[in-house]
mmCIF file of C-alpha atoms and ligand atoms in Angstrom:
data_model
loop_
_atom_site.group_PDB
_atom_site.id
_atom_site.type_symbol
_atom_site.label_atom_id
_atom_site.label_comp_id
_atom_site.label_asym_id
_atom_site.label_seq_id
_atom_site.Cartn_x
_atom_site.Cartn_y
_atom_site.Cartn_z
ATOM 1 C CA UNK A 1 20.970 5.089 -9.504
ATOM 2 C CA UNK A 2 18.068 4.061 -11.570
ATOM 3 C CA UNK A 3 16.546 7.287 -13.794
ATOM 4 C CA UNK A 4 13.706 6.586 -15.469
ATOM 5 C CA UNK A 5 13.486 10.221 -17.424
ATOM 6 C CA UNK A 6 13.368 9.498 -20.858
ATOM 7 C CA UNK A 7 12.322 12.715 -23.856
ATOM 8 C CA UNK A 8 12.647 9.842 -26.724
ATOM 9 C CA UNK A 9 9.115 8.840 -25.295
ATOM 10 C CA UNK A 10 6.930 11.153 -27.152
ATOM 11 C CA UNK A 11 4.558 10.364 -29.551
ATOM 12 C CA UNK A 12 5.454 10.656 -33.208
ATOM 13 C CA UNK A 13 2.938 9.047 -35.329
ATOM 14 C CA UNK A 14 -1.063 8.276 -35.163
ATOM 15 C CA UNK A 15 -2.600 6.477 -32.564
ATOM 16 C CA UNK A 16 -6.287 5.271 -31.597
ATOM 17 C CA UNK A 17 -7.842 6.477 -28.557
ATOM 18 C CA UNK A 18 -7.349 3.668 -26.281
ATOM 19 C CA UNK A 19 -8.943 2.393 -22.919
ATOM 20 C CA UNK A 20 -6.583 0.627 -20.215
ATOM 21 C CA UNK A 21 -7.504 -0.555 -16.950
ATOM 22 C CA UNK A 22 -5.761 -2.149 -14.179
ATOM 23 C CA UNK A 23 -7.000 -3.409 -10.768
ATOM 24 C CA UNK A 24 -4.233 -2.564 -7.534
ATOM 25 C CA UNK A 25 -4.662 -4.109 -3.944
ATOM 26 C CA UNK A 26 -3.875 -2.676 -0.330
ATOM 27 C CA UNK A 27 -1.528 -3.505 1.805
ATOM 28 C CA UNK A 28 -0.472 -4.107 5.200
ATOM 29 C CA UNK A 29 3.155 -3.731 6.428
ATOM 30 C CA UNK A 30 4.310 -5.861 9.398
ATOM 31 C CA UNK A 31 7.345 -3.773 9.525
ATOM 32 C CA UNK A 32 6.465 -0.264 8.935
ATOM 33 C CA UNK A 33 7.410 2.749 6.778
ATOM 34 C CA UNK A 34 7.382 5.513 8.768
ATOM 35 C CA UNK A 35 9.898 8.378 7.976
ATOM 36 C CA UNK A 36 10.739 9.599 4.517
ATOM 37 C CA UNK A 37 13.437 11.714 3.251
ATOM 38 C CA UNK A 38 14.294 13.508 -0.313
ATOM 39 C CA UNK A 39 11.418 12.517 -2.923
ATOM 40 C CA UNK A 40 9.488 9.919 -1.632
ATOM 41 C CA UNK A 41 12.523 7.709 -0.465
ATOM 42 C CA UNK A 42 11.685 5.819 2.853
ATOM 43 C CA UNK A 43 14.249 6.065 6.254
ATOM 44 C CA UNK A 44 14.004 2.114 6.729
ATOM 45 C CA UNK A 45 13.120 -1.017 4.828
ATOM 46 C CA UNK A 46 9.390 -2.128 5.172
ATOM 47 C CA UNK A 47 7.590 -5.471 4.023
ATOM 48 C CA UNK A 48 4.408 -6.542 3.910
ATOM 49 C CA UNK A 49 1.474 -9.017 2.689
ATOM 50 C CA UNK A 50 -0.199 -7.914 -0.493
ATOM 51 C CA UNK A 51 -4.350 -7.828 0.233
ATOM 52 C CA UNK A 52 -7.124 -8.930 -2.087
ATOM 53 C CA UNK A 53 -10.464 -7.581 -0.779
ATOM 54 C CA UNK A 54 -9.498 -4.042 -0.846
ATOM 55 C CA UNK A 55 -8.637 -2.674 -3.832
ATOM 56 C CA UNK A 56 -8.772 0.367 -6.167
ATOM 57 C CA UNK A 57 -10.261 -0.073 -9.972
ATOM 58 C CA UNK A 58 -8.966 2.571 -12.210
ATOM 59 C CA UNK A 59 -9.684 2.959 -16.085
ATOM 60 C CA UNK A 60 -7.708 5.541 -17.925
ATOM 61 C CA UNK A 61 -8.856 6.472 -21.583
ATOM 62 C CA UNK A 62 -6.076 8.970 -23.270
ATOM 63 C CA UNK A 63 -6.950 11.059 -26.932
ATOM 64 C CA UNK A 64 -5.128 12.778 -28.788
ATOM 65 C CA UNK A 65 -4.849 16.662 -28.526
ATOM 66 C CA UNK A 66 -3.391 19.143 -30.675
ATOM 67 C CA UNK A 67 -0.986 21.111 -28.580
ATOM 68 C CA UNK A 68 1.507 19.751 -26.226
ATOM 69 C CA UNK A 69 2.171 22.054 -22.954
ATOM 70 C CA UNK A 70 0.813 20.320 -19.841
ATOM 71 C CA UNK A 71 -1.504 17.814 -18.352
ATOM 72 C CA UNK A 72 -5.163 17.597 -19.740
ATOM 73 C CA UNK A 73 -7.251 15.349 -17.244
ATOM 74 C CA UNK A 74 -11.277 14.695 -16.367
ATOM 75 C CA UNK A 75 -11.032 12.465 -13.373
ATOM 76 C CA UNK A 76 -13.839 11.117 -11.731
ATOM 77 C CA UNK A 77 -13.920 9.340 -8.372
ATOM 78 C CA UNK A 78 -17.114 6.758 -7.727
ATOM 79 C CA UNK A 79 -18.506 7.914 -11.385
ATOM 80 C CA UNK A 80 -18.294 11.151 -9.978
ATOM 81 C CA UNK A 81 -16.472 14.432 -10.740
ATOM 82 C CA UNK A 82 -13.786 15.018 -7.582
ATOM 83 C CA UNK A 83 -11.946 18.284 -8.065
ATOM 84 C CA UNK A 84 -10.061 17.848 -4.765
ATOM 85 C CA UNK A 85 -8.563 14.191 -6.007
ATOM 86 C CA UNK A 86 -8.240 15.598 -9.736
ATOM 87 C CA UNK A 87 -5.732 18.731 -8.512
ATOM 88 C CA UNK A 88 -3.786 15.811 -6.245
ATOM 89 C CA UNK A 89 -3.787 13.204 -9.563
ATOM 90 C CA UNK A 90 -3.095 16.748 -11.741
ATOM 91 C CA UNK A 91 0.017 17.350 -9.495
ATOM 92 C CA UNK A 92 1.228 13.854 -9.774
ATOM 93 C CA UNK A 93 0.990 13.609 -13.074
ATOM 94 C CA UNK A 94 2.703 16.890 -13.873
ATOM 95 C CA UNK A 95 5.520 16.035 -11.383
ATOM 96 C CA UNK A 96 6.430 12.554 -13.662
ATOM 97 C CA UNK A 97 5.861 13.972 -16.746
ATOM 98 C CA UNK A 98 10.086 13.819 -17.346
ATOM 99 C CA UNK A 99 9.560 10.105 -17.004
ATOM 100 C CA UNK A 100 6.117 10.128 -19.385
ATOM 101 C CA UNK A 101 6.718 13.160 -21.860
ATOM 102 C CA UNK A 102 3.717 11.649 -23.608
ATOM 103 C CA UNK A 103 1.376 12.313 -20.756
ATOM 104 C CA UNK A 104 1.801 16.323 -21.785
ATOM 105 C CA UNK A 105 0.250 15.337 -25.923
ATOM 106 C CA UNK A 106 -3.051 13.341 -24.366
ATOM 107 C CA UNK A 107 -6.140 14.117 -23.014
ATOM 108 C CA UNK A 108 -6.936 11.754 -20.286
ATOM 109 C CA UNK A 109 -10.495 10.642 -18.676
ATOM 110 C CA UNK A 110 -9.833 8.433 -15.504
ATOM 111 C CA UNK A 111 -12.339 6.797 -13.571
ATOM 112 C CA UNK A 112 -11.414 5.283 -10.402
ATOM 113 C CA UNK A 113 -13.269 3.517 -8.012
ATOM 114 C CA UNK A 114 -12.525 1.446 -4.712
ATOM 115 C CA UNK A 115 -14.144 -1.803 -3.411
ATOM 116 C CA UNK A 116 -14.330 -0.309 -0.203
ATOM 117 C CA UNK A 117 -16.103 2.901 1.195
ATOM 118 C CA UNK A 118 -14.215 5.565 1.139
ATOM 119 C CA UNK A 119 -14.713 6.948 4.864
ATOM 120 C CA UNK A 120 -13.787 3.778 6.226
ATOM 121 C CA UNK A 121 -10.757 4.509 7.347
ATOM 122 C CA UNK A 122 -8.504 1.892 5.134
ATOM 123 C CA UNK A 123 -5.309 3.651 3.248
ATOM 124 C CA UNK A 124 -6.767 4.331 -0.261
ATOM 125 C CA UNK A 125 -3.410 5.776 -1.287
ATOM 126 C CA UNK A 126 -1.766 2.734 -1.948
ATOM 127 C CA UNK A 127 -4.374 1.180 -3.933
ATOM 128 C CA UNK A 128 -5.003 4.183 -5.442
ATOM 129 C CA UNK A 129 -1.292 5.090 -6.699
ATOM 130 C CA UNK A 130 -0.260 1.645 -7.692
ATOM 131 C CA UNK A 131 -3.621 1.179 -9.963
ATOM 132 C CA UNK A 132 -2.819 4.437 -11.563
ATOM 133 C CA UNK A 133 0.803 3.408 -11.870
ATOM 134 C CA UNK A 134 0.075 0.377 -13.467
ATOM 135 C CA UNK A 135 -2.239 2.108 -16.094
ATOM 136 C CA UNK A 136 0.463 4.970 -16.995
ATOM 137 C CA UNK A 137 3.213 1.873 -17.796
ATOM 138 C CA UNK A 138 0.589 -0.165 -19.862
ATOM 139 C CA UNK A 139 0.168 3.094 -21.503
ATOM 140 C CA UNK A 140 3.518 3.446 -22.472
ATOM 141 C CA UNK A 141 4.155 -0.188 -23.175
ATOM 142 C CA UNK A 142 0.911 0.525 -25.899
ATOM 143 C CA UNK A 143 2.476 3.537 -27.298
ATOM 144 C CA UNK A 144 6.161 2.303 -27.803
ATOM 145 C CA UNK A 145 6.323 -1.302 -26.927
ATOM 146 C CA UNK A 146 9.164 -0.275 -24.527
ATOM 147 C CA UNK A 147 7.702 -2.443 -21.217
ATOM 148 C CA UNK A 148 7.206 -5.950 -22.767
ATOM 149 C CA UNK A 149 9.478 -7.732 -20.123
ATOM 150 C CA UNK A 150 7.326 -8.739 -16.957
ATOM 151 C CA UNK A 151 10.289 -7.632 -14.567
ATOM 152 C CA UNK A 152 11.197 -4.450 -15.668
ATOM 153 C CA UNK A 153 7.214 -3.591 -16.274
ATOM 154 C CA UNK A 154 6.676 -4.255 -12.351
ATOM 155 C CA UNK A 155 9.740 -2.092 -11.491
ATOM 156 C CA UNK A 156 9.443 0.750 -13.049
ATOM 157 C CA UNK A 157 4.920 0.417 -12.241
ATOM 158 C CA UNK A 158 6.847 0.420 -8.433
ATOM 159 C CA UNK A 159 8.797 3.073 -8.869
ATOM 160 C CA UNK A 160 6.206 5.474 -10.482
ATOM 161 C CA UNK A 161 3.574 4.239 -7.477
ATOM 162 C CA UNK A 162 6.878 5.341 -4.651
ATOM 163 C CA UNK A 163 6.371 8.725 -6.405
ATOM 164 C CA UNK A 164 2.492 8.755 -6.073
ATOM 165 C CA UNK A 165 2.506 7.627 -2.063
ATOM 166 C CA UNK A 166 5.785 5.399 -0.793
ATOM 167 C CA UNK A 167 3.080 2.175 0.555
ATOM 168 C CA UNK A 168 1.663 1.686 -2.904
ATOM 169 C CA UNK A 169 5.275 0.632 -4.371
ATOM 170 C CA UNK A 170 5.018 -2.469 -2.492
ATOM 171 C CA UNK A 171 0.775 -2.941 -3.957
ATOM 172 C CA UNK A 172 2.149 -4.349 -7.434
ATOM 173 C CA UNK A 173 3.544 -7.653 -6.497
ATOM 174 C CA UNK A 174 1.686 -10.783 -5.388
ATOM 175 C CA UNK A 175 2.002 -11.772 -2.041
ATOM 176 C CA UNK A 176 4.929 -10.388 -0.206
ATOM 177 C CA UNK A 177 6.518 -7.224 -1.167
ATOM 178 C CA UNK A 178 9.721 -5.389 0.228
ATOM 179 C CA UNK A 179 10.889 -1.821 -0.211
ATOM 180 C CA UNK A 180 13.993 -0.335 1.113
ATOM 181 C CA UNK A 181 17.745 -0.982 1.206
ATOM 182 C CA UNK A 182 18.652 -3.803 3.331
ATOM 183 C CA UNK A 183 21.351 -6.186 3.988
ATOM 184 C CA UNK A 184 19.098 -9.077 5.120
ATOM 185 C CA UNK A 185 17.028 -9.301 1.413
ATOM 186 C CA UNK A 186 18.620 -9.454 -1.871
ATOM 187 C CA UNK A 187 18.671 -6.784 -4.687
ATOM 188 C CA UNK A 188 16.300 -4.401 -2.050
ATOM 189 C CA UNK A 189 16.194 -1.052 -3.431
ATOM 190 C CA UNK A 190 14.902 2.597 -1.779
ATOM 191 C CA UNK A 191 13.610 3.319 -5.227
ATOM 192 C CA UNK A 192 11.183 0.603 -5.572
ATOM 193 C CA UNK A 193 9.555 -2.804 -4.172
ATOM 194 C CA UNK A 194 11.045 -6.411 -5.046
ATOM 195 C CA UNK A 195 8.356 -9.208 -4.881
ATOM 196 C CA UNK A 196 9.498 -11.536 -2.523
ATOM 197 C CA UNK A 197 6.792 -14.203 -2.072
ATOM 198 C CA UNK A 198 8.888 -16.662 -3.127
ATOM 199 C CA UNK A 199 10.841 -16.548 -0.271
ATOM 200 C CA UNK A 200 8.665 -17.310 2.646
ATOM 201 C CA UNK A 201 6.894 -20.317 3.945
ATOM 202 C CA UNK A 202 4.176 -21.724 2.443
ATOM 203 C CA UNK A 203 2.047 -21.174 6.013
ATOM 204 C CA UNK A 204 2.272 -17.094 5.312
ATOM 205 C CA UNK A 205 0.584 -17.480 1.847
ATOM 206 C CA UNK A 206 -2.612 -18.891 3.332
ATOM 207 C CA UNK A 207 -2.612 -15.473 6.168
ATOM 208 C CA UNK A 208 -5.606 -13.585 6.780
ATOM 209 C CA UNK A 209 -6.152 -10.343 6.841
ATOM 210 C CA UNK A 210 -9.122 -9.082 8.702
ATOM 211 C CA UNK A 211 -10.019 -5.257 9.226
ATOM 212 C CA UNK A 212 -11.700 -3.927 12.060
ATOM 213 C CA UNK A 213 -13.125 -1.026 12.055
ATOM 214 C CA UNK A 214 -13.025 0.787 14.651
ATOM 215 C CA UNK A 215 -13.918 4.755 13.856
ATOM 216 C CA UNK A 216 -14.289 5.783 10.289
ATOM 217 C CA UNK A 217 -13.994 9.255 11.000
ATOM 218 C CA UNK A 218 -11.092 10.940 8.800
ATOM 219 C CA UNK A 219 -7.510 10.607 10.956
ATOM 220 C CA UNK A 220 -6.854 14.235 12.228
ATOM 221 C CA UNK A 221 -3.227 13.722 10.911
ATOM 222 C CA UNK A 222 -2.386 11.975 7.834
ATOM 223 C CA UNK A 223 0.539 9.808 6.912
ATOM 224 C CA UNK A 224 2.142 12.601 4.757
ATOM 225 C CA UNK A 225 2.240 15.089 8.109
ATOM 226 C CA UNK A 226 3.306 12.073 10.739
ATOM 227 C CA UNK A 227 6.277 10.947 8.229
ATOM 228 C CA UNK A 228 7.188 15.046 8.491
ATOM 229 C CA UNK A 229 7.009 14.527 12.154
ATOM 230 C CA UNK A 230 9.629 11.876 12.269
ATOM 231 C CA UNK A 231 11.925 14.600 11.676
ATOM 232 C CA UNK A 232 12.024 16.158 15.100
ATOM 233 C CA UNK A 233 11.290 13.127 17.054
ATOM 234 C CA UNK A 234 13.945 12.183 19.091
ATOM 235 C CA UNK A 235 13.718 8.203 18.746
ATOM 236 C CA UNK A 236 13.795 8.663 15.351
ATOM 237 C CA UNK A 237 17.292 7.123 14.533
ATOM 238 C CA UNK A 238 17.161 4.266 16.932
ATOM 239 C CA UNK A 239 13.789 3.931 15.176
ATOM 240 C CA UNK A 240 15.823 3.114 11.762
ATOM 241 C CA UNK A 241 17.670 0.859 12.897
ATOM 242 C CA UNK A 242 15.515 -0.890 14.902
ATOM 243 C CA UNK A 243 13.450 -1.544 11.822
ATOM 244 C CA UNK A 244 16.418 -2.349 10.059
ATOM 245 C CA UNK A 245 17.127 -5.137 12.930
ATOM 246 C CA UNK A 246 13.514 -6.317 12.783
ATOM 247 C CA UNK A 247 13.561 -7.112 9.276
ATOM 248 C CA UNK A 248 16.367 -9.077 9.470
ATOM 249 C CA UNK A 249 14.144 -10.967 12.565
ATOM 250 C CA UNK A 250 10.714 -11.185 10.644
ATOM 251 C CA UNK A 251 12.672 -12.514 7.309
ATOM 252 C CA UNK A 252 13.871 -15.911 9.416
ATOM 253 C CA UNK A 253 9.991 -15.957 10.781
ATOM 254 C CA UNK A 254 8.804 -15.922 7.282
ATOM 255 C CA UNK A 255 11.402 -18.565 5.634
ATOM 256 C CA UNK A 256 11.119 -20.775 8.771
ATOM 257 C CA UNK A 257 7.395 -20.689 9.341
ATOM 258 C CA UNK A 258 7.557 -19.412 12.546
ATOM 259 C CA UNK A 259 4.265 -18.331 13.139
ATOM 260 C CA UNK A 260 4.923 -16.894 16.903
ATOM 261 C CA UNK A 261 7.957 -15.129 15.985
ATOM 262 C CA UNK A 262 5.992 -13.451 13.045
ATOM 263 C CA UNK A 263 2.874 -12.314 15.465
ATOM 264 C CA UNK A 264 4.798 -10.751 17.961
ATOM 265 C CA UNK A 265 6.995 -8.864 15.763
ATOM 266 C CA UNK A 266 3.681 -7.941 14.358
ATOM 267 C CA UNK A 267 2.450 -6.827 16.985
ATOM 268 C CA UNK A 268 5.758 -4.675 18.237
ATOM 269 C CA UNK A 269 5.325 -2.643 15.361
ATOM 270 C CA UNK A 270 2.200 -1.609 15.154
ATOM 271 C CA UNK A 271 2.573 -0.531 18.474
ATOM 272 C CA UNK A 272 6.190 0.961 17.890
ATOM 273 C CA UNK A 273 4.790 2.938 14.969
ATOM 274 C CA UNK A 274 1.516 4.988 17.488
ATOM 275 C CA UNK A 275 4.697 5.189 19.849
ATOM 276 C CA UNK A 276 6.212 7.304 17.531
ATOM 277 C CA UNK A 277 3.044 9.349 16.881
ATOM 278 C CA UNK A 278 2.831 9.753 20.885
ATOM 279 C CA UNK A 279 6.436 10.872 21.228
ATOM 280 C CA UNK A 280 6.277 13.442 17.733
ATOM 281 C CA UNK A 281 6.086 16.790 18.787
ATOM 282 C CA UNK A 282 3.548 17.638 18.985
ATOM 283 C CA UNK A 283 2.031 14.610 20.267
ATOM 284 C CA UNK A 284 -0.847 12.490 19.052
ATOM 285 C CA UNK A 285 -2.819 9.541 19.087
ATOM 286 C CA UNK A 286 -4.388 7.833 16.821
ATOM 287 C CA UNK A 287 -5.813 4.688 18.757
ATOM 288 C CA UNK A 288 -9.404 4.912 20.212
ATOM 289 C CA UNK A 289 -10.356 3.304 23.445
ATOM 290 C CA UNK A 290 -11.771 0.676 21.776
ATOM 291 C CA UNK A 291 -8.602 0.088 19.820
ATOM 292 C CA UNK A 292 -7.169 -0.778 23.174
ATOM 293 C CA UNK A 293 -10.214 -3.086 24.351
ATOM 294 C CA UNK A 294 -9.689 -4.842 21.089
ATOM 295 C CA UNK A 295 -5.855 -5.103 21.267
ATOM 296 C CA UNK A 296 -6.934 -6.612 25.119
ATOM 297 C CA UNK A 297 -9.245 -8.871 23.530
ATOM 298 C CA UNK A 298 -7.107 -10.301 20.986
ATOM 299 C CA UNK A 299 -4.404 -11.130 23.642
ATOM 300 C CA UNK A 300 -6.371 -12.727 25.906
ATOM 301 C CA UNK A 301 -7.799 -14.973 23.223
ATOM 302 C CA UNK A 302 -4.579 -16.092 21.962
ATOM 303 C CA UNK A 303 -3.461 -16.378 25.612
ATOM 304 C CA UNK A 304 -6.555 -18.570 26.801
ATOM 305 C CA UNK A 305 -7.185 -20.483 23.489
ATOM 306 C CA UNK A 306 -3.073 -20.660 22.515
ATOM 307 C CA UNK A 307 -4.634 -19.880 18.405
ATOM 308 C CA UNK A 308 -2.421 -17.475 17.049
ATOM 309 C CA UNK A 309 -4.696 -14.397 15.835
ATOM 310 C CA UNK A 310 -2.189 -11.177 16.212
ATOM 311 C CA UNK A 311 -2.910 -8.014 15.104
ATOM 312 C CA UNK A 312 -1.305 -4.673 13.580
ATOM 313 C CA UNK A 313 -2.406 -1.646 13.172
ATOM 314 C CA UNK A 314 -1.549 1.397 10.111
ATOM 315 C CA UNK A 315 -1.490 4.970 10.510
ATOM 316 C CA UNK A 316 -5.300 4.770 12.439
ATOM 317 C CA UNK A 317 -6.821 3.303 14.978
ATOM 318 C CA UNK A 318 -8.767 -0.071 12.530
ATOM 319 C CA UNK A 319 -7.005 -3.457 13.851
ATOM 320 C CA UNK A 320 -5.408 -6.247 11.755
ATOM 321 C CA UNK A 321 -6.502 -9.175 12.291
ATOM 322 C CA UNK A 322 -3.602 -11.536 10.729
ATOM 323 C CA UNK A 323 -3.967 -15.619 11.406
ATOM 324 C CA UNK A 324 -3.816 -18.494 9.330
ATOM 325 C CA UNK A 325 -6.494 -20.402 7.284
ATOM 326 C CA UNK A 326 -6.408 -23.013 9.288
ATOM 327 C CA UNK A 327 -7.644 -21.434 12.153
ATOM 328 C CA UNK A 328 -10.555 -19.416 10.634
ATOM 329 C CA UNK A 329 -13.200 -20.929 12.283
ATOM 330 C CA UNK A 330 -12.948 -20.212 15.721
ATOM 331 C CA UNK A 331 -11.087 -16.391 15.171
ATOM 332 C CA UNK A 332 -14.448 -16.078 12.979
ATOM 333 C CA UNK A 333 -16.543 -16.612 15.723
ATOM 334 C CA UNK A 334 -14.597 -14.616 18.251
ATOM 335 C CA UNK A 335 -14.759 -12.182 15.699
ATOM 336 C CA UNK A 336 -18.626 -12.229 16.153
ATOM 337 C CA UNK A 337 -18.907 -12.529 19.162
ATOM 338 C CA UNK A 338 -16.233 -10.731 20.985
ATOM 339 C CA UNK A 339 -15.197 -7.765 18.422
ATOM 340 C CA UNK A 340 -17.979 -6.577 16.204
ATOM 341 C CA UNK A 341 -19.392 -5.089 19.476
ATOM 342 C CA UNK A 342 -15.875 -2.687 18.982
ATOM 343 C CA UNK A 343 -16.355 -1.486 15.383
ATOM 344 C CA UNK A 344 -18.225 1.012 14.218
ATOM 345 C CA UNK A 345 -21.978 0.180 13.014
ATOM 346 C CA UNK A 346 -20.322 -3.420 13.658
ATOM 347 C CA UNK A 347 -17.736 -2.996 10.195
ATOM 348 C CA UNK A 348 -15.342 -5.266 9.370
ATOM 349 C CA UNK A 349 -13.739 -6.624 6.077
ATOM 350 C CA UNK A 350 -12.733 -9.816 5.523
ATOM 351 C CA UNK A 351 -9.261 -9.538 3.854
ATOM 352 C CA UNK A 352 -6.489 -12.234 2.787
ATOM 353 C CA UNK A 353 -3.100 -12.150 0.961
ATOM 354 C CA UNK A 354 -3.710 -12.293 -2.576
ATOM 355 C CA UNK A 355 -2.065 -12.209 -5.770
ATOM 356 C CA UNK A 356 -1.600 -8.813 -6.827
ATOM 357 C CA UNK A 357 -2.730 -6.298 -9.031
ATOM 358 C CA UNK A 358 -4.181 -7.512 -12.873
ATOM 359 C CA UNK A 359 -5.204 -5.692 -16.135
ATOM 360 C CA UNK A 360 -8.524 -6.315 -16.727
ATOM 361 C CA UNK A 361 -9.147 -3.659 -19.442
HETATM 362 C C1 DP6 B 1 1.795 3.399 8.523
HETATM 363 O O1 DP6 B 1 2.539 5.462 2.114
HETATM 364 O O2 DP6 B 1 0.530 6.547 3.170
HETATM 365 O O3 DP6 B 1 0.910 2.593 6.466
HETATM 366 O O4 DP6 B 1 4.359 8.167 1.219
HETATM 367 O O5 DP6 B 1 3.272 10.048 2.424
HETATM 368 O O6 DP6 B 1 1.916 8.618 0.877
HETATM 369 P P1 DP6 B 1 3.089 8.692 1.835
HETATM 370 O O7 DP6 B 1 2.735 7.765 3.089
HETATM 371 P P2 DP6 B 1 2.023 6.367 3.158
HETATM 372 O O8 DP6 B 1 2.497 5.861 4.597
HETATM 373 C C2 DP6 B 1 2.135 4.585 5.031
HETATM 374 C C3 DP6 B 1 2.568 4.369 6.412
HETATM 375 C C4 DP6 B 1 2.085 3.083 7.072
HETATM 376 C C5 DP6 B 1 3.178 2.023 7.067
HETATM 377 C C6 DP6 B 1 3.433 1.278 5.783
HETATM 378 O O9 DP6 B 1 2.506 1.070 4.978
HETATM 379 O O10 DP6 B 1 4.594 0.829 5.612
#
């Protein structure tokens, strides 16, 4: 079992106040997490496409202070003081801080920032955690030189993001990421993501990713309280194993380049995973009615026009919108002229797999 505590990282000797900033992508499973057990490990193996568009920018600057108890941190949010996000961040750190002992011997300013409003409904947490991830490891890779090898950088940046919020483990790799023991992928692990672009046809690396959205509004239950709810629901371990099964199913799809096979196990899931919310106790739904004319919409196309736009849906009621390039002209018109009409104030993003998070500072 991996353990990354470690007391040998403190600092011993004069250092420069330093700025580091790192740049973290979304992403969008196509088989879902949904279940969690212990700290932060996940009740079935997930994948999905790393995005581009929407992404989370955070700078950390760390100074030296004189006394060494606990965390010292100014966070901002959009250039702006956020007390609610600095006690979350706080909690964080303080909860890794046998993994960074440093963290407790700085004074840290973050600013963090996404490239997408915050109300509209897109999971900022994986962005979010995997940005400020990165950031802590380049820290420590600064401080003692103890990250220098590409791999191990990325795992343990996974692992730390798993601890933050379990989506944003899979945020730090380009393309494709997987977390979650499974027979059906090599060296798959519950306590972080493997990359595993290079496994999959070339078709899948030219996807799109487009977000609808539907309602902005805040969900009136978050991820954290549905994976709770898993607990008591009574599909739950067919659930497991069915995503286990799937995986196995959506890993041929992706090696073969079978784009059908992909979309419809797509598709299951997203609707498998608002089943579950539906059958929690208690009950709820996340969907909107015009997350249903849309899912109508989509099928029909693809029915009628034999182009294969499928969708997914997270933890809300925004669709996915995942096709291949080569068909982005005409989904871009039905887009116009069929779906806007759905979203709210007519929002969408235009989203794509992309190659991962970068340092830029
Ligand atoms: C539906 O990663 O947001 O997007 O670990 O509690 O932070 P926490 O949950 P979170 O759950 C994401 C659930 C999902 C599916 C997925 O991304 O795999």
């Amino acid at each position: 079992m991996r353990d990354y505590s470690n007391p040998d990282l403190l600092i011993t000797e004069d250092f420069e106040t330093q700025e580091i900033g790192w740049q973290s992508p979304s992403n969008i499973a196509i088989i879902k997490y949904w279940g969690k057990h212990g700290v932060q490990l996940p009740r079935n193996p997930s994948i999905s496409f790393t995005l581009s568009a929407a992404h989370t920018r955070t700078e950390v600057t760390y100074h030296p202070k004189s006394t060494a108890d606990k965390i010292e941190l100014e966070f901002y949010f959009e250039g702006k003081q956020n007390p609610a996000f600095s006690k979350k961040i706080e909690a964080f750190l303080t909860s890794i801080l046998d993994i960074f002992p440093f963290l407790s011997q700085l004074k840290l300013v973050v600013h963090s920032s996404n490239s997408f409003p915050h109300s509209a409904g897109i999971a900022s947490s994986a962005s979010a955690m995997s940005a400020l991830s990165l950031c802590l490891c380049s820290m420590e890779q600064e401080l003692f030189k103890t990250l220098s090898d590409r791999n191990e950088f990325l795992e343990k940046a996974s692992y730390i993001s798993r601890l933050g919020s379990g989506s944003a483990c899979r945020s730090v790799y380009p393309t494709m990421a997987a977390w979650g023991a499974t027979s059906h992928l090599a060296d798959t692990s519950d306590l972080y993501a493997v990359e595993c672009g290079d496994q999959i046809h070339d078709v899948f690396k030219t996807y799109h990713d487009d977000i609808l959205f539907i309602s902005k509004k805040e969900k009136s239950v978050s991820s954290r309280a549905g994976h709770a709810l898993m607990e008591g629901n009574p599909y739950a371990a067919p659930r497991y194993q069915q995503a286990n099964d799937r995986f196995g199913l959506l890993m041929t799809a992706l090696k073969t380049g079978d784009i059908a096979a992909f979309g419809e196990l797509a598709e299951q899931e997203a609707l498998t995973l608002h089943a579950l919310m539906m059958t929690s106790n208690p009950a709820y739904i996340l969907m909107t009615p015009n997350s249903m004319e849309a899912i109508a919409r989509v099928q029909n196309f693809r029915k009628t026009t034999d182009i294969p736009l499928y969708f997914t849906l997270d933890a809300g009621p925004n669709l996915h919108l995942l096709y291949p390039h080569s068909v982005k002209e005409p989904v871009a018109k039905f887009i116009k002229e069929q779906l806007v009409e759905l979203c709210e104030d007519g929002g969408f993003l235009e989203d794509a797999v992309g190659e991962g998070a970068f340092r830029y500072l």
